[in-house]
CSV table of C-alpha atoms and ligand atoms in Angstrom, one decimal:
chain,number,residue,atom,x,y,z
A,22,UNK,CA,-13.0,-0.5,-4.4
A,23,UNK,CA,-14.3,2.9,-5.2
A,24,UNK,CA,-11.6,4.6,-2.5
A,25,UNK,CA,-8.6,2.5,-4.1
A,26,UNK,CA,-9.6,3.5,-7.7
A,27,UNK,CA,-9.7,7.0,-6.9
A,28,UNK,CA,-5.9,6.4,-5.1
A,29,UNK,CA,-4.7,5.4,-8.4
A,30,UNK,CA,-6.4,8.2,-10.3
A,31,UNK,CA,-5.8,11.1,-7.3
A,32,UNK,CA,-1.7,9.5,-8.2
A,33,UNK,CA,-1.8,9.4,-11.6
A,34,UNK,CA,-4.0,13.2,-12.1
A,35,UNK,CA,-2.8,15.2,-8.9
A,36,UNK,CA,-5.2,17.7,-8.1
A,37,UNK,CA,-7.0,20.2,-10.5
A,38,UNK,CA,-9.1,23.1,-8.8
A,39,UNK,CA,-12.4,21.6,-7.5
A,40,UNK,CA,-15.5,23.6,-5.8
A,41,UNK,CA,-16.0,23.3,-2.0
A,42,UNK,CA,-12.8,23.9,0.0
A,43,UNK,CA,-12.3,23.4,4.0
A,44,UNK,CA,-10.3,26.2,5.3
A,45,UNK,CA,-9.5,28.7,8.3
A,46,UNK,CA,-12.8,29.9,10.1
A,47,UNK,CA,-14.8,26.9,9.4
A,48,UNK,CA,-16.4,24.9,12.2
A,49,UNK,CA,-18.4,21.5,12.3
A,50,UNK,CA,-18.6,17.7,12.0
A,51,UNK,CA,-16.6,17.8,8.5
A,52,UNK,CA,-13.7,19.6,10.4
A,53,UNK,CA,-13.8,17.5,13.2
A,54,UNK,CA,-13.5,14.6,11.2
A,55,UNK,CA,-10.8,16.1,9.5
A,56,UNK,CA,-9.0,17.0,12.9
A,57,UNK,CA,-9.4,13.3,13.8
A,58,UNK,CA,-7.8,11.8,10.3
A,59,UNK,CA,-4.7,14.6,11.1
A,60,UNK,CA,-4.5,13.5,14.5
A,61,UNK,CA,-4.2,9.8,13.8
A,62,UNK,CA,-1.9,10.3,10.7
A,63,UNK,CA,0.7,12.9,12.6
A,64,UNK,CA,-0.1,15.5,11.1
A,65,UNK,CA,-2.1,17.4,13.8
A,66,UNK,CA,-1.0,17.1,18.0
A,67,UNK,CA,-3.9,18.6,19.2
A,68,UNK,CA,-7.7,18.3,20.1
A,69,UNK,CA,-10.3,17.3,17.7
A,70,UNK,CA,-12.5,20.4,18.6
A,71,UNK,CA,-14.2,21.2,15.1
A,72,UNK,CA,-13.0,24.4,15.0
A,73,UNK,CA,-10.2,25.0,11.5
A,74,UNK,CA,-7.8,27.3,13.2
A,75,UNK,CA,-3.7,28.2,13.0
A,76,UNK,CA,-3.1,24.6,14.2
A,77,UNK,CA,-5.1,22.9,11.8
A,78,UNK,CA,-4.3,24.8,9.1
A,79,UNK,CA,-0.5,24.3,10.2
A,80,UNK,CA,-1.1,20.6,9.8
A,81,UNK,CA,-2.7,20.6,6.3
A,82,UNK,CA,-0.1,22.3,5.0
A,83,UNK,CA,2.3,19.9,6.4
A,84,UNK,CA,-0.2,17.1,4.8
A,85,UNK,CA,0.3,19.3,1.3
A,86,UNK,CA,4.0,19.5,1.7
A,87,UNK,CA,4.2,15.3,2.4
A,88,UNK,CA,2.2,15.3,-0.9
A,89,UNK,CA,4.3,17.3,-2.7
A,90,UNK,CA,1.4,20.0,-3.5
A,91,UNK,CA,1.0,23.7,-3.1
A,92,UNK,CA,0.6,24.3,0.8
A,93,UNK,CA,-2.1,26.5,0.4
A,94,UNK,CA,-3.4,25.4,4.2
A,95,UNK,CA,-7.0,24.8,2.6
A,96,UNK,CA,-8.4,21.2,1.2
A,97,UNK,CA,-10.4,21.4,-2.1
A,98,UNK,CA,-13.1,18.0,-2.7
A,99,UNK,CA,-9.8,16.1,-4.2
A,100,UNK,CA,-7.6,16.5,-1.5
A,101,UNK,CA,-10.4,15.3,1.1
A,102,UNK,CA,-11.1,12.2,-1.0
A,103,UNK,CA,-6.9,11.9,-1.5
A,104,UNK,CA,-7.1,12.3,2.4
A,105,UNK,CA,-9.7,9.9,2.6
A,106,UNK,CA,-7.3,7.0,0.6
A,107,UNK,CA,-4.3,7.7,2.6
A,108,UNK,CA,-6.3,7.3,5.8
A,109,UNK,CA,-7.9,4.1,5.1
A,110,UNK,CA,-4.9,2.7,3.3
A,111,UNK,CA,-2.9,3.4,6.7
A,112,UNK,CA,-5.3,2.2,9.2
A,113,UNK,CA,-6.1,-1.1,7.2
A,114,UNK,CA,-9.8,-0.5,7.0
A,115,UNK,CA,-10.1,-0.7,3.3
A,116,UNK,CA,-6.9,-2.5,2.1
A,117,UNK,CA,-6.8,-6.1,1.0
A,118,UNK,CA,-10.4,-6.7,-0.7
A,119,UNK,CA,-11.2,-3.8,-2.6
A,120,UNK,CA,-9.4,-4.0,-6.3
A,121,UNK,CA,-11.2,-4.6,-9.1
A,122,UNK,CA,-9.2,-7.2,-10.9
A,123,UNK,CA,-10.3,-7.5,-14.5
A,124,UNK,CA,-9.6,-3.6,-14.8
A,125,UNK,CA,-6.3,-3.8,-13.1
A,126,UNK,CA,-5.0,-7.1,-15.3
A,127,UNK,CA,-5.4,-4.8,-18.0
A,128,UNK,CA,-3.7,-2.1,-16.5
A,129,UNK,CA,-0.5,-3.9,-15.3
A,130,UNK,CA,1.6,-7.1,-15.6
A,131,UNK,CA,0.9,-10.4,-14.8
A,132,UNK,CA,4.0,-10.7,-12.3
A,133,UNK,CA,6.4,-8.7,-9.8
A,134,UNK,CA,9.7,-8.0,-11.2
A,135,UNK,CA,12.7,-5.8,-10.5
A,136,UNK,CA,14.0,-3.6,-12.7
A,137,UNK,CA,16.4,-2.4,-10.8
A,138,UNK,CA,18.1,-3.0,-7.7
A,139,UNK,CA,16.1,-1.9,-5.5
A,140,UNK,CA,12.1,-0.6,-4.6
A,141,UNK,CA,12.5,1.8,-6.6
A,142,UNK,CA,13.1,0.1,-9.8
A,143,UNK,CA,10.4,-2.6,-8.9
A,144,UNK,CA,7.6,-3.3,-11.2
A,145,UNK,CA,4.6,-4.9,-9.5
A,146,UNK,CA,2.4,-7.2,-11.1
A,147,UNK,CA,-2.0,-6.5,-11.0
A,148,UNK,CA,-2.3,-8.1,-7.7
A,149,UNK,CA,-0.2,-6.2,-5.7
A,150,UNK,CA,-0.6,-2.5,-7.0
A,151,UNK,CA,-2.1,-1.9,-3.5
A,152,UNK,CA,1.7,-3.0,-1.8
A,153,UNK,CA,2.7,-0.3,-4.8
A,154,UNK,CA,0.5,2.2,-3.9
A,155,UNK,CA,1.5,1.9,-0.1
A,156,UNK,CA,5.5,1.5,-1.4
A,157,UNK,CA,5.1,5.1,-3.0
A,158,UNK,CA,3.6,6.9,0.2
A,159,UNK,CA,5.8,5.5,2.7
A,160,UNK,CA,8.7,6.7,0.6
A,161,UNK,CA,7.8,9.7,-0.5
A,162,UNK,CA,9.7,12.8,1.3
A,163,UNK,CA,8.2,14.6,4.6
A,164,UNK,CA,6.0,12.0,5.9
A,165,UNK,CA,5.1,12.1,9.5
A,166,UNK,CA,6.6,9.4,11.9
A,167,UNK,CA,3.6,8.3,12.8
A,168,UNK,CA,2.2,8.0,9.7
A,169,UNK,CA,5.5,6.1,8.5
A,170,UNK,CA,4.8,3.8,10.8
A,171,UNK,CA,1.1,3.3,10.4
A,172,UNK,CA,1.5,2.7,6.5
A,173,UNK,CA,4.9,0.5,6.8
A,174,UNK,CA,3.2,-1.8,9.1
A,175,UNK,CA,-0.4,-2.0,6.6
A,176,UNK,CA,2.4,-2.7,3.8
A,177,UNK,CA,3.8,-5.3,6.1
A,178,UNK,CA,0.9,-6.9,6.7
A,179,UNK,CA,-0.4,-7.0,2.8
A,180,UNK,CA,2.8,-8.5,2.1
A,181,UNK,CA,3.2,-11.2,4.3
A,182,UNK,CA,-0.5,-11.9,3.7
A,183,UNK,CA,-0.3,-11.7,-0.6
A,184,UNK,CA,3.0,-14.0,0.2
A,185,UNK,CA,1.2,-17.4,2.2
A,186,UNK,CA,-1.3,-16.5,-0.5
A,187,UNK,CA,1.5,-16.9,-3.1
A,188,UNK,CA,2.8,-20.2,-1.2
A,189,UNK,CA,-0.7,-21.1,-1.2
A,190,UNK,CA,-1.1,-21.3,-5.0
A,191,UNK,CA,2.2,-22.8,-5.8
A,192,UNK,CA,1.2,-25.6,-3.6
A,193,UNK,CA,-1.9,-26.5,-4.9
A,194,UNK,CA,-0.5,-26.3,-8.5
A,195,UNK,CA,2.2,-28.5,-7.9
A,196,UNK,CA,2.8,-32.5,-7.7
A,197,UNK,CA,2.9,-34.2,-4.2
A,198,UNK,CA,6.8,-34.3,-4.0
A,199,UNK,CA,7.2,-30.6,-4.8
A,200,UNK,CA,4.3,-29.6,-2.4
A,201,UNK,CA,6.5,-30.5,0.3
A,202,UNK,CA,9.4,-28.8,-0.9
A,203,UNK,CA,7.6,-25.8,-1.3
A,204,UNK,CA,6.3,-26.2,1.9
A,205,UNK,CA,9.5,-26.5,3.4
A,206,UNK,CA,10.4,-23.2,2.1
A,207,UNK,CA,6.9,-21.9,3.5
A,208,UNK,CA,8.5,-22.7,6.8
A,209,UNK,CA,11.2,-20.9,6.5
A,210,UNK,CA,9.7,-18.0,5.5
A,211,UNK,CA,7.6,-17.9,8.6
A,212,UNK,CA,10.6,-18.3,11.0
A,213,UNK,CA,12.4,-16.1,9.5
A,214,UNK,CA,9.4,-13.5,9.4
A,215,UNK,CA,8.9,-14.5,13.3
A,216,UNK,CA,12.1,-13.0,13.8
A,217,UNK,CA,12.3,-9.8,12.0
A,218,UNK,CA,11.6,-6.5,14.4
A,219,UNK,CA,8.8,-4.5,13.0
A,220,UNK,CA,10.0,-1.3,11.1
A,221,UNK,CA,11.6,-0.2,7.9
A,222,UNK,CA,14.0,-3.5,7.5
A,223,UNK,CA,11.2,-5.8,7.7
A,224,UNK,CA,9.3,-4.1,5.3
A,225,UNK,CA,12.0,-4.3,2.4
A,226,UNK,CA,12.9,-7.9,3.4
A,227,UNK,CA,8.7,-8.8,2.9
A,228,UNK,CA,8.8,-6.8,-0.4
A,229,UNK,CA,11.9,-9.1,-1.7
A,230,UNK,CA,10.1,-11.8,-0.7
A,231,UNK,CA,7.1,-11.0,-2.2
A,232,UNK,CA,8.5,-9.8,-5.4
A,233,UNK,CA,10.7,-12.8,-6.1
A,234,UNK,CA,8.0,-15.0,-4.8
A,235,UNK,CA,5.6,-13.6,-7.4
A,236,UNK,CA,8.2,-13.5,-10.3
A,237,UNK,CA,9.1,-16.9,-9.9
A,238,UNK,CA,5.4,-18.3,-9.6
A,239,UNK,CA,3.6,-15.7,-12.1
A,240,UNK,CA,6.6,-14.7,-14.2
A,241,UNK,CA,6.6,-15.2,-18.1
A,242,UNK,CA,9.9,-17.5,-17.4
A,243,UNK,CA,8.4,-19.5,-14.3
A,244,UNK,CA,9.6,-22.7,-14.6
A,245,UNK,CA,8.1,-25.5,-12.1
A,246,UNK,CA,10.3,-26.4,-9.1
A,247,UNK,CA,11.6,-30.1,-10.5
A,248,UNK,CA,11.3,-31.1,-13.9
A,249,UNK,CA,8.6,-33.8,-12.9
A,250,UNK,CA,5.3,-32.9,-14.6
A,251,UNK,CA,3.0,-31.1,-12.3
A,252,UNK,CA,-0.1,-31.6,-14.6
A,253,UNK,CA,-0.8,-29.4,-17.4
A,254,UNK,CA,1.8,-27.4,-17.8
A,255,UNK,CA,2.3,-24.8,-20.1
A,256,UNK,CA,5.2,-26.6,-22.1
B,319,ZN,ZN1,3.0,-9.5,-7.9
């Protein structure tokens, strides 16, 4: 929770001058790590040997240049923490249970919606500021292929999970004869999901999905499936 809040602020604030930097000539444990988090992003193609030298300094200034900063080649305390968030939001290992969700209803609407036509224009509701957060690093300019692929297959996964969560809901909201209906369309979701190939198109078919599915459930206009009354309803 504490990694994902500082995501949003490390977004929203980018980077002011902090104390300790890593740079060119260090050696030890904290570079190594740092090698290793390069490496697994594609940033760095080389060997996690703890030492900061012309390769590794290459590769945080490609890391700099992907966040649209100054490339200085060093990484103050922010960047290492903003480092910190990318890696675990591409490898999965924090994403999915970490948001705190009082703050966030506050902070954002109560549904997905499109403003425009496409991801760009999309507004996304509390719950899925993560699928946000993950939207705006897989698009933004210079990313690695690697880490492309690491983050558009996390967002894949966090949609198609917030989306059975979403069928989930409406199903035990609604009356017995539009359970099944709704259902249904849970089925075709899947099959249709089966069939995707992994990559780019998946991942903006999964975020239509998920944004319609959430306007239509959680949206100030959602109306129930039938007109039958599911049991108090907001009418
Ligand atoms: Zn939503």
């Amino acid at each position: 929770m504490r990694r994902l809040f500082a995501l949003a602020l490390a977004l929203v604030f980018l980077a002011a001058g902090a104390a300790a930097e890593v740079k060119r000539g260090d050696r030890g444990e904290e570079v190594k790590t740092l090698q290793e988090k390069l490496i697994e992003l594609g940033f760095l193609n080389d060997r996690a040997d703890g030492i900061f030298g012309k390769k590794t300094e290459a590769a945080v200034k490609a890391l700099q240049k992907y966040w649209g900063v100054k490339a200085s080649g060093r990484l103050d305390d922010e960047e290492l923490v903003r480092l910190d968030d990318l890696y675990f939001l591409a490898t999965g290992v924090m994403a999915g249970d970490g948001l705190d969700e009082e703050e966030l209803r506050e902070l954002y609407p109560a549904s997905c919606d499109w403003e425009d036509a496409d991801a760009a224009g999309a507004v996304f509701c509390f719950r899925h500021q993560e699928e946000k957060w993950l939207e705006e690093l897989i698009s933004a300019p210079h990313a690695p292929v690697k880490l492309a692929t690491l983050l558009t297959g996390r967002a894949c996964e966090l949609w198609e999970q917030a989306i059975l969560a979403m069928y989930e809901e409406w199903e035990s909201n609604a009356s017995e004869a539009d359970s099944d209906a709704i259902l249904d369309q849970q089925i075709l979701f899947e099959d249709a999901l089966e069939k995707m190939q992994p990559g780019r198109d998946e991942y903006l078919w999964l975020l239509r999905q998920g944004i319609d599915l959430c306007f239509d459930l959680h949206g100030a206009e959602a109306q129930p499936l039938s007109d039958s009354e599911g049991g108090g309803g907001e009418q």
